[in-house]
Coordinates of C-alpha atoms in Angstrom, one line a residue:
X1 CA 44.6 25.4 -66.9
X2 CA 45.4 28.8 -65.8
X3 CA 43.5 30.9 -63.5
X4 CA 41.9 33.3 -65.9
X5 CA 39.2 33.0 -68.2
X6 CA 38.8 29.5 -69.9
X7 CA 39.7 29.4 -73.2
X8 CA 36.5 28.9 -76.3
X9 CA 38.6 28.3 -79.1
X10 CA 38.2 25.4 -81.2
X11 CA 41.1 23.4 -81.0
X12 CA 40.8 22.2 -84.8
X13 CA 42.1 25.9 -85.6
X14 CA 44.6 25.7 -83.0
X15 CA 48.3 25.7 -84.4
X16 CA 50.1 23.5 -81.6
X17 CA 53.7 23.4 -80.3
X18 CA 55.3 20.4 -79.3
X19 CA 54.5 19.0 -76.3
X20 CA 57.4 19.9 -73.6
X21 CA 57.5 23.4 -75.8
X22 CA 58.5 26.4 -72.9
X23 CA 56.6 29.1 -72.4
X24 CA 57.7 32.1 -70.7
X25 CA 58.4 35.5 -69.9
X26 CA 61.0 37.7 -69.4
X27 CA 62.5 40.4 -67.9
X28 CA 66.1 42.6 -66.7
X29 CA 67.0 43.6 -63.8
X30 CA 68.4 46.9 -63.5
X31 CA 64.7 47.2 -65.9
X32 CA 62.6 46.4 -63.1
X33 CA 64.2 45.7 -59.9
X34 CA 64.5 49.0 -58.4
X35 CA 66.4 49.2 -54.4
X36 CA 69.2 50.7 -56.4
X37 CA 71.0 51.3 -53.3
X38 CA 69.5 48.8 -50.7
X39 CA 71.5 46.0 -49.1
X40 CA 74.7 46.3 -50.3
X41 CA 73.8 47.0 -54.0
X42 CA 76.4 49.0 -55.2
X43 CA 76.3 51.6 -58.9
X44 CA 76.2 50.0 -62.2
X45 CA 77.5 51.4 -65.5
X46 CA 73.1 52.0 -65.8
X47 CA 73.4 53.6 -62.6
X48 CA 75.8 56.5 -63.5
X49 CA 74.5 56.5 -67.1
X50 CA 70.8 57.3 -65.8
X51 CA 72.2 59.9 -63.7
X52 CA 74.1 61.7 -66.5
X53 CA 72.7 64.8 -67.7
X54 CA 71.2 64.4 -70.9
X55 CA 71.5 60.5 -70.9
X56 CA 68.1 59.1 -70.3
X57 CA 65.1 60.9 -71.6
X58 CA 63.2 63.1 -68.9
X59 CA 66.2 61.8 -66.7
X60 CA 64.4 59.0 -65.6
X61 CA 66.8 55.9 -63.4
X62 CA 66.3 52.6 -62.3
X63 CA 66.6 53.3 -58.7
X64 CA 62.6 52.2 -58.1
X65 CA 62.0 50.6 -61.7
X66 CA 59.0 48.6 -60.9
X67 CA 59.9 47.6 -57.3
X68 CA 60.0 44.4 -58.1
X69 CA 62.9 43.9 -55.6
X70 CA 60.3 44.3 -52.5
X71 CA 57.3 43.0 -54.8
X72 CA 58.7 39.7 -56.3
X73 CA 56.3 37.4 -54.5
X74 CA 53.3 39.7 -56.3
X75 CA 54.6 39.1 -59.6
X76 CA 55.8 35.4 -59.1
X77 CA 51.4 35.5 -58.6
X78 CA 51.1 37.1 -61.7
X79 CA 53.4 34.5 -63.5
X80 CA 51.6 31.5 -62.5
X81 CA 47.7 33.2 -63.1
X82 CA 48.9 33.6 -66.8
X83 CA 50.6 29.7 -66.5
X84 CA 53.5 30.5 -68.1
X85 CA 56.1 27.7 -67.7
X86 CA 59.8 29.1 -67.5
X87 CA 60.5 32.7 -65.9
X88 CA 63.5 34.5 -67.6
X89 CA 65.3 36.3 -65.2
X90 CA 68.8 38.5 -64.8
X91 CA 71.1 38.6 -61.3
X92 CA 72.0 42.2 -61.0
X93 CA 75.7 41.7 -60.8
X94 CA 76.3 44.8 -58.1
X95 CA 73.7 43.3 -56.3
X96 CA 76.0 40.2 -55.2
X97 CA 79.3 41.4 -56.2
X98 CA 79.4 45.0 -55.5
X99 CA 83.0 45.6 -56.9
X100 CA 83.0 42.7 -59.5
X101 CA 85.5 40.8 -57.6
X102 CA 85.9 39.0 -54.2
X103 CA 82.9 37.4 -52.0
X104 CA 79.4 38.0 -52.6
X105 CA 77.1 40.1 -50.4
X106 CA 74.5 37.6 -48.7
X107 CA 71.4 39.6 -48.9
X108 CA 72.1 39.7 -52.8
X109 CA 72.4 36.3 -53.1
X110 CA 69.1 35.7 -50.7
X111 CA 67.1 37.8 -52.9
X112 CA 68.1 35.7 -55.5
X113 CA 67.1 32.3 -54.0
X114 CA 64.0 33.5 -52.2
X115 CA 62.9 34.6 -55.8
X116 CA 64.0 30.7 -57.5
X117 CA 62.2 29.2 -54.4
X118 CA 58.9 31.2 -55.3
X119 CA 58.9 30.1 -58.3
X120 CA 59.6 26.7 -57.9
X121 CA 56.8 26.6 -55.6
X122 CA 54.2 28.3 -58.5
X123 CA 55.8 25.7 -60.6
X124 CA 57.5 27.6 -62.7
X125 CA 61.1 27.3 -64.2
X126 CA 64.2 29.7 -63.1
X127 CA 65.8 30.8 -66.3
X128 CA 68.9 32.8 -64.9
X129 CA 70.6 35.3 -67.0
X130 CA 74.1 36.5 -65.6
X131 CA 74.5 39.3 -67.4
X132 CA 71.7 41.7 -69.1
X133 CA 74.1 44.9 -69.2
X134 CA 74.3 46.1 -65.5
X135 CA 78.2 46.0 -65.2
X136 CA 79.4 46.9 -61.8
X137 CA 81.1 50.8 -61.7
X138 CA 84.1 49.7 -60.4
X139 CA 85.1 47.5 -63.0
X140 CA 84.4 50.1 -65.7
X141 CA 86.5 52.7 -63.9
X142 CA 89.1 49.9 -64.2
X143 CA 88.3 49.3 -68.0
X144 CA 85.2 48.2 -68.5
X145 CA 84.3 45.6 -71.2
X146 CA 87.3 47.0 -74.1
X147 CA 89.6 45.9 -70.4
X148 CA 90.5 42.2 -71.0
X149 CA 90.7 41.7 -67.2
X150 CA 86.7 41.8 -67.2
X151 CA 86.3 38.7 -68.8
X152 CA 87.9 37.1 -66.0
X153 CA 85.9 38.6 -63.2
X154 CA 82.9 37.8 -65.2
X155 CA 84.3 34.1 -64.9
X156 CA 84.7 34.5 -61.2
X157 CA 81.2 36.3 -60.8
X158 CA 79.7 32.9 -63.1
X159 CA 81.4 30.4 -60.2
X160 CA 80.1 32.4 -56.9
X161 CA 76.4 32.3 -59.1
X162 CA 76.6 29.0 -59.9
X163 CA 77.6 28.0 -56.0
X164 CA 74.8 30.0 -54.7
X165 CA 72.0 29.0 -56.8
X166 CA 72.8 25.8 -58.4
X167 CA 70.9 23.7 -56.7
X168 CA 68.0 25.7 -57.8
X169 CA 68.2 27.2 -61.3
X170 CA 68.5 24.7 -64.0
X171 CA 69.1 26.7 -67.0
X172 CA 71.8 29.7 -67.2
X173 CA 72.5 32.1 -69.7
X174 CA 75.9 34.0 -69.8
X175 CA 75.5 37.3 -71.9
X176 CA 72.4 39.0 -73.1
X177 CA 72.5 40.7 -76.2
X178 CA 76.7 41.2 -76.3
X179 CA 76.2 43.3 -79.3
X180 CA 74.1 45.9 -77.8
X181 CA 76.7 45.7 -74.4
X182 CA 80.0 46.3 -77.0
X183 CA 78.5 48.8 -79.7
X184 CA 75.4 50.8 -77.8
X185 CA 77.9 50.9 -75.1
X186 CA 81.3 51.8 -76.7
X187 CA 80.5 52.0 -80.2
X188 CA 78.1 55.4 -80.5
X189 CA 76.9 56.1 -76.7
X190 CA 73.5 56.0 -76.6
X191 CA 73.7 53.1 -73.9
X192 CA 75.7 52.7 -70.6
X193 CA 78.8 53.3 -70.4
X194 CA 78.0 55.8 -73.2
X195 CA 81.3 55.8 -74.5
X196 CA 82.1 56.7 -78.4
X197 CA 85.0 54.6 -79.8
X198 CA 85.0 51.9 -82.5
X199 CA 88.2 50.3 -81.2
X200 CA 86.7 50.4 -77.8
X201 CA 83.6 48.3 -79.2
X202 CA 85.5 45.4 -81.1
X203 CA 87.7 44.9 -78.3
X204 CA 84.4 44.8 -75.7
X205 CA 82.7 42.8 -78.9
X206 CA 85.8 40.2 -78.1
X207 CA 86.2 40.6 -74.2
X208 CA 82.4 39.4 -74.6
X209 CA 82.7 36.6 -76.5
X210 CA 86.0 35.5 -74.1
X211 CA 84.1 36.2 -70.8
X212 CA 81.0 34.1 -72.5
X213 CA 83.9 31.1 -73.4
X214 CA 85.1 31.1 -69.6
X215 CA 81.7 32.0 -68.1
X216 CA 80.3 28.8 -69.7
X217 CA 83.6 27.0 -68.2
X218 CA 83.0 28.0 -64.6
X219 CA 79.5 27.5 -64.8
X220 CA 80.1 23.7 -65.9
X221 CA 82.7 23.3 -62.8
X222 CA 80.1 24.1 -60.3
X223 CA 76.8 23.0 -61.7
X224 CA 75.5 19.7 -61.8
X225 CA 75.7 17.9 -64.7
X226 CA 72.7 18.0 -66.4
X227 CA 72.3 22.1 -65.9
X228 CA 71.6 23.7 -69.3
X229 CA 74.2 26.5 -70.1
X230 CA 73.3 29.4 -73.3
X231 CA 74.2 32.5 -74.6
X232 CA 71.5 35.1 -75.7
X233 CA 72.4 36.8 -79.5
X234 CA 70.2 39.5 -80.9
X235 CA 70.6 38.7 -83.9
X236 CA 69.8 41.3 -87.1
X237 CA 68.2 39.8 -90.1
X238 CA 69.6 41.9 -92.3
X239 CA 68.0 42.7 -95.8
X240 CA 69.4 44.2 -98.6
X241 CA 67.4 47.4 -100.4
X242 CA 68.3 46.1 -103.7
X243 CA 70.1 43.5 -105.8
X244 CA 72.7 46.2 -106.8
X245 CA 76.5 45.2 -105.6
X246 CA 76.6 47.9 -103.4
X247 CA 73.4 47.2 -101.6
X248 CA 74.6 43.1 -101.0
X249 CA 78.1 44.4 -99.8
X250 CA 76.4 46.6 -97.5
X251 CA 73.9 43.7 -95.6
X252 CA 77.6 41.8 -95.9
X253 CA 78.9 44.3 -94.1
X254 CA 76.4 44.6 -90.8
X255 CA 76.2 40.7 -90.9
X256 CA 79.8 40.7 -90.1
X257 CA 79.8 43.4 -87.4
X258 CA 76.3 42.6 -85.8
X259 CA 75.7 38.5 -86.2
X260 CA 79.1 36.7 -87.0
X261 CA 81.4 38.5 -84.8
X262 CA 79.7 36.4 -82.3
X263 CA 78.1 33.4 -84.1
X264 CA 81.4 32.7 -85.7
X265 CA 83.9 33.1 -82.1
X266 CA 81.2 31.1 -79.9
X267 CA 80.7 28.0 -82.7
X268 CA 83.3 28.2 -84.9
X269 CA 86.1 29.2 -82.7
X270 CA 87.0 31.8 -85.2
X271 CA 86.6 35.6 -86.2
X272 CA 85.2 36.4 -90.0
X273 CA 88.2 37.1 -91.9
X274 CA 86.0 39.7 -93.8
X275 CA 85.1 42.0 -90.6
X276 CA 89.6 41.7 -90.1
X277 CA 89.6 43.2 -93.6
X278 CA 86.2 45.4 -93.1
X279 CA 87.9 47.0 -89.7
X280 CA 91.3 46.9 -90.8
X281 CA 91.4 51.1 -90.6
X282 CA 90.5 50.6 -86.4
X283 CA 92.3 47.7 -85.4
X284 CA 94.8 44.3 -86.3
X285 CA 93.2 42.7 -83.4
X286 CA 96.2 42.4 -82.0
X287 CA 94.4 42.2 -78.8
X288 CA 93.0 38.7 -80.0
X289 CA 95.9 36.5 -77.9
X290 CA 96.2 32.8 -78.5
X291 CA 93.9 30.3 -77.1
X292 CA 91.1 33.2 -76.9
X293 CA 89.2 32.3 -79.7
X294 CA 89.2 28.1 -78.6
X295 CA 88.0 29.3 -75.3
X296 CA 85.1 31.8 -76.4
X297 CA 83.5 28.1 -78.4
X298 CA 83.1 26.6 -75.1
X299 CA 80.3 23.7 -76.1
X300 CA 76.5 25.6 -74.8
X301 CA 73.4 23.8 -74.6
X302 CA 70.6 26.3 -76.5
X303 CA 71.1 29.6 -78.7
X304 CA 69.1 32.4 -77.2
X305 CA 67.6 34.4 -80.0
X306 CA 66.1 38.1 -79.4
X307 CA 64.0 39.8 -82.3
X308 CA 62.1 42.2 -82.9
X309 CA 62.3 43.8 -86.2
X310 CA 64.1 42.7 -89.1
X311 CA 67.1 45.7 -90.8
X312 CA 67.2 47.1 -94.5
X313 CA 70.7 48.5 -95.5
X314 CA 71.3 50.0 -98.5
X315 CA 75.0 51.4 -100.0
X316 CA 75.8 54.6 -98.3
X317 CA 76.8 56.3 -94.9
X318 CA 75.3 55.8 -91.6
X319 CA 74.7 58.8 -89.2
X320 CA 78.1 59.5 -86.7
X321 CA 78.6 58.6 -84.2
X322 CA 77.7 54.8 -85.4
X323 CA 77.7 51.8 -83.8
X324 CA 78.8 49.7 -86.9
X325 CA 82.6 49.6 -86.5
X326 CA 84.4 49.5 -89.9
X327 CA 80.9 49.7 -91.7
X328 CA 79.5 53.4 -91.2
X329 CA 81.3 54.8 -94.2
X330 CA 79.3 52.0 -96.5
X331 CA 75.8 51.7 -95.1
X332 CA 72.8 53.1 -94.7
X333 CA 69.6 52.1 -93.5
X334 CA 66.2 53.1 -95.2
X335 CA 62.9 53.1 -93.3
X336 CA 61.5 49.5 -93.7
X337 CA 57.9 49.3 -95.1
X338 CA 54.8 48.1 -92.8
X339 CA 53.2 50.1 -89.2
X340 CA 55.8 50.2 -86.8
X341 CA 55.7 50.4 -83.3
X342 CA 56.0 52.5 -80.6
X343 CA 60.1 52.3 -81.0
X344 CA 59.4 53.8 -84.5
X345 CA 60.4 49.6 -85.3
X346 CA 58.8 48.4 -88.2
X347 CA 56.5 44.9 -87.6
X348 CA 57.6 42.1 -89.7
X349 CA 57.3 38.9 -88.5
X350 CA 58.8 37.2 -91.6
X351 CA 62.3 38.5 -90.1
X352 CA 61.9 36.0 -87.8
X353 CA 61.0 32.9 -89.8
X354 CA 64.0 34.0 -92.1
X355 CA 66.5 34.2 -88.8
X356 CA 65.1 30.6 -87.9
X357 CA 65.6 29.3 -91.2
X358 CA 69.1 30.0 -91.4
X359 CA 70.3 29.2 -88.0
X360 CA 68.6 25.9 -88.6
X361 CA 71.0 25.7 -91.2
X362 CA 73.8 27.1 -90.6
X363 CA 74.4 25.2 -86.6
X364 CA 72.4 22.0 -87.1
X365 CA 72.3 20.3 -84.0
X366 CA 72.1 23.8 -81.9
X367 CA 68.2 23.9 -79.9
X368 CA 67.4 27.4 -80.6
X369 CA 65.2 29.3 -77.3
X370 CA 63.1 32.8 -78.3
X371 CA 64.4 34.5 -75.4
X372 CA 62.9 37.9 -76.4
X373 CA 60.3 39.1 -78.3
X374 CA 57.3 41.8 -78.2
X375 CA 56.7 45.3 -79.3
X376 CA 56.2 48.7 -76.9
X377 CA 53.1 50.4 -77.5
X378 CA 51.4 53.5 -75.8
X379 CA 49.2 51.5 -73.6
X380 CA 46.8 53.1 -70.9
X381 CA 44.5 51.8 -68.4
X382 CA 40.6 53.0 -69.8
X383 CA 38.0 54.3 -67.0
X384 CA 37.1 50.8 -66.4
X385 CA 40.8 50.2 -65.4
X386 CA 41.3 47.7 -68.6
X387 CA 44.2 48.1 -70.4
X388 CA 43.3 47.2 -74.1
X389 CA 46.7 46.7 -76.1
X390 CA 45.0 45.1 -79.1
X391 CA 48.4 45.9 -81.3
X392 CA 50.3 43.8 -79.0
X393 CA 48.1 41.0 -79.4
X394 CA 48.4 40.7 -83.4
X395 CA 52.2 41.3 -83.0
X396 CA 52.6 38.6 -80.4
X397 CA 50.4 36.7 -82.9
X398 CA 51.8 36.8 -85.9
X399 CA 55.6 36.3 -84.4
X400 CA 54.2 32.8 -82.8
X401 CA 53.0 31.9 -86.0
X402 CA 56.6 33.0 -87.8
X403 CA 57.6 30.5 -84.9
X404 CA 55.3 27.7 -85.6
X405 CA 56.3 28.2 -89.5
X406 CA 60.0 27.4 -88.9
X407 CA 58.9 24.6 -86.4
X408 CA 57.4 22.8 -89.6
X409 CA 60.3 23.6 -91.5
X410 CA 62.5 22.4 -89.6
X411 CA 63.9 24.5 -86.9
X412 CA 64.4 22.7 -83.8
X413 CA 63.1 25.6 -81.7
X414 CA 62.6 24.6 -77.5
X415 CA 60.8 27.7 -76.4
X416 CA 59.4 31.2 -76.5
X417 CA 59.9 34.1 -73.7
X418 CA 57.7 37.3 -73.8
X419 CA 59.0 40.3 -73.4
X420 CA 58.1 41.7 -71.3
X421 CA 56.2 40.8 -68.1
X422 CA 56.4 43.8 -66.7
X423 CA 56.4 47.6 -68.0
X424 CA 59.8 48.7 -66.8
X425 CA 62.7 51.2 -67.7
X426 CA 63.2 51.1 -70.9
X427 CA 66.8 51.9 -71.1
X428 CA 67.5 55.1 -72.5
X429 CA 63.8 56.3 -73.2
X430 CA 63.3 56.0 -70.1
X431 CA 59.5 55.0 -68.6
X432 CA 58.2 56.5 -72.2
X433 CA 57.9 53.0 -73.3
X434 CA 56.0 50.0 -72.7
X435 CA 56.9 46.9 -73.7
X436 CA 54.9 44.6 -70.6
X437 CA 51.7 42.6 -70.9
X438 CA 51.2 43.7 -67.2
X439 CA 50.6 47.3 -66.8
X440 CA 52.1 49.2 -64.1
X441 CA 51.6 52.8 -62.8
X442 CA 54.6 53.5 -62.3
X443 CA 53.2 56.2 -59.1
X444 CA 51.4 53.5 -57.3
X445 CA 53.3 50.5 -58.7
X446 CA 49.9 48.7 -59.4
X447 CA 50.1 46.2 -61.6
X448 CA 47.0 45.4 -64.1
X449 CA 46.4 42.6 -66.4
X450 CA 46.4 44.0 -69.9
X451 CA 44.4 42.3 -73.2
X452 CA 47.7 40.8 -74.3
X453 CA 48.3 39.0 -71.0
X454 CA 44.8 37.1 -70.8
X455 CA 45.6 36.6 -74.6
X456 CA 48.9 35.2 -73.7
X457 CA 47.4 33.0 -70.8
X458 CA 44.9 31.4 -73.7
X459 CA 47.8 30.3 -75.7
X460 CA 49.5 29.1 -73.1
X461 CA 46.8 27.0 -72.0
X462 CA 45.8 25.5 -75.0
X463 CA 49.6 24.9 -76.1
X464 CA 48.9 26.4 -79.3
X465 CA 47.9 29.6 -81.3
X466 CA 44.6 30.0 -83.0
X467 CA 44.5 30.6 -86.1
X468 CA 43.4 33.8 -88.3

């Protein structure tokens, strides 16, 4: 039982997870860590980007965040009043590495294990990301992701990790979200390093998937043997407008460039011979050397899935720059039906179910881990000092039951990570928008409790979702 209010729901309308099911919470760090410049931390590729002109709105950076770097025992509290079971964490790579090669820094690496200790102690499980888009400077000044000499230091920077906090930190994830890294990044801009190239995306889209491959190698040589190791995919399910030919070549299309250019590498060992022919006017992927694909389908434990909102595409032209290499001259994407939320992202939870479904399918065998999911809404704390986020709650809601729905049929699904814990920086919009279930003014950096986090806390508590 958690610390907050006891739960009065009937447990006859409860739907219930398995027992064992993980419960947690996530966050990033370059999101919410702040001490951008503090004990040997060194600029990321977020770093310069926030401080670009133009880059971020109202030119907002990480360098405070949330302060979670000096506040981490405050929110480790937070975690265990709510009860939540795993903590979902990124290692800001500059933070221990500064240049991306050679030792690491000790205070980095302390931060690190004083936070896995805290945790442990509130009985809660570390969940270690090693990369959630904070690539050091340096080793974008020397090529960045496109560069295929960062897959290797990412290997090295997996080893020193695993070394450190090994003993502590059971379950590992290599990447997050390697699409957003390759075609936000290097595709159309609009995230760090803010480049504008589709060659440069396919080859980071491949670097990725190689740097996973060997990342999951390194970790296995230094961890003990029953250590979990996963990748994190956000993964689109992609809908087509329309039965017309041109509508089903177009979802085609983005499935290839935004799902199997990494589901088909990391479990198949191979590259959809449709997104060759689909990018055949950028590249021959001649930069695709022998042995790379073989490596990137190094055996992992789980599938990390991030969702939020499913995609329609329709026949047509996307808006330039695009980050769909080899597919913007072919699709477009209509506004979905249904409220949306404060990312303009429509609400479907079905998108989810559907993305379940087919995984269980398609990689039978795979445990599959929600490692993100929740919506940004224009919370505010009330007179009172309550923060009432009641949208949240029947978002949250309904996605746990598009969860509970693939459990039934079938999906062998382990787990379920909020995000967010904490309001943070939201990438390129900035502190604009809030995606936490704990409130923070961002002036004071107090943290409040909102409607969604005592909701959260009931869930978690009864082990299952009441039903509406």
């Amino acid at each position: 039982m958690t610390a907050l209010d006891e739960p009065r729901t009937d447990p006859a309308t409860t739907l219930r997870f398995p027992a064992g099911f993980r419960w947690g919470t996530a966050t990033a760090a370059y999101q919410i860590e702040g001490a951008a410049a503090e004990d040997g931390r060194t600029p990321s590729i977020w770093d310069t980007f926030s401080r670009t002109p133009g880059k971020v709105r109202n030119g907002d950076t990480g360098d405070i965040a949330a302060d979670h770097y000096h506040r981490s025992d405050e929110d480790v509290a937070l975690m265990r009043r709510l009860g939540v079971t795993d903590y979902r964490f990124s290692i800001a790579w500059p933070r221990v590495q500064p240049t991306g090669r050679g030792p690491a820094v000790r205070k980095g690496l302390d931060f690190y294990r004083r936070l896995a200790d805290s945790l442990l102690e509130a009985g809660i499980r570390p969940v270690a990301t090693l990369y959630h888009w904070d690539l050091p400077q340096e080793l974008e000044d020397a090529g960045g992701w496109p560069h295929r000499d960062t897959a290797y230091r990412f290997a090295e920077y997996a080893a020193v990790m695993a070394d450190a906090l090994g003993d502590r930190v059971a379950t590992w994830t290599t990447l997050n979200e390697p699409w957003c890294s390759a075609f936000l990044g290097y595709g159309n801009g609009v995230h760090a390093p803010g480049r504008t190239s589709d060659l440069a995306a396919l080859r980071a889209a491949h670097h990725l998937n190689l740097a996973h491959g060997l990342g999951a190698r390194a970790l296995r040589g230094v961890l003990p043997g029953a250590a979990e190791v996963s990748l994190t995919l956000n993964l689109h399910a992609v809908r087509p407008l329309s039965q017309a030919p041109g509508d089903l070549d177009a979802a085609r299309r983005i499935d290839a460039v935004g799902n199997r250019i990494f589901l088909d590498p990391v479990f198949h060992g191979r590259l959809p011979q449709d997104l060759v022919e689909d990018t055949a006017s950028v590249t021959d992927w001649s930069f695709v050397r022998d042995g790379d694909l073989a490596a990137a389908a190094a055996p992992i434990d789980s599938l990390g899935i991030n969702y939020y909102s499913p995609a329609v595409v329709a026949a047509g032209v996307s808006e330039s720059p695009s980050p769909w290499a080899g597919a913007e001259r072919h699709v477009r994407f209509p506004p979905a039906p249904g409220p949306r939320t404060a990312m303009d992202w429509p609400v479907d939870a079905d998108g989810l179910h559907e993305l379940l479904l087919r995984l269980r399918d398609e990689l039978p065998g795979v445990p599959l881990v929600i490692t993100e999911n929740g919506a940004a809404y224009d919370d505010y704390a009330d007179p009172s000092g309550n923060v009432k986020d009641p949208e949240r709650v029947a978002y949250l809601h309904a996605h746990l039951a598009a969860v509970h729905r693939a459990l039934e049929d079938g999906a062998d699904v382990r787990g379920y990570f909020l995000w967010s814990l904490l309001d943070n920086f939201e990438w390129a919009y900035g502190y604009s928008k809030r995606f936490g279930i704990v409130h923070v003014d961002f002036a004071t950096q107090r943290r409040t409790l909102k409607d969604s986090a005592r909701w959260y806390a009931e869930v978690i508590s009864r082990g299952g979702l009441a039903e509406e």
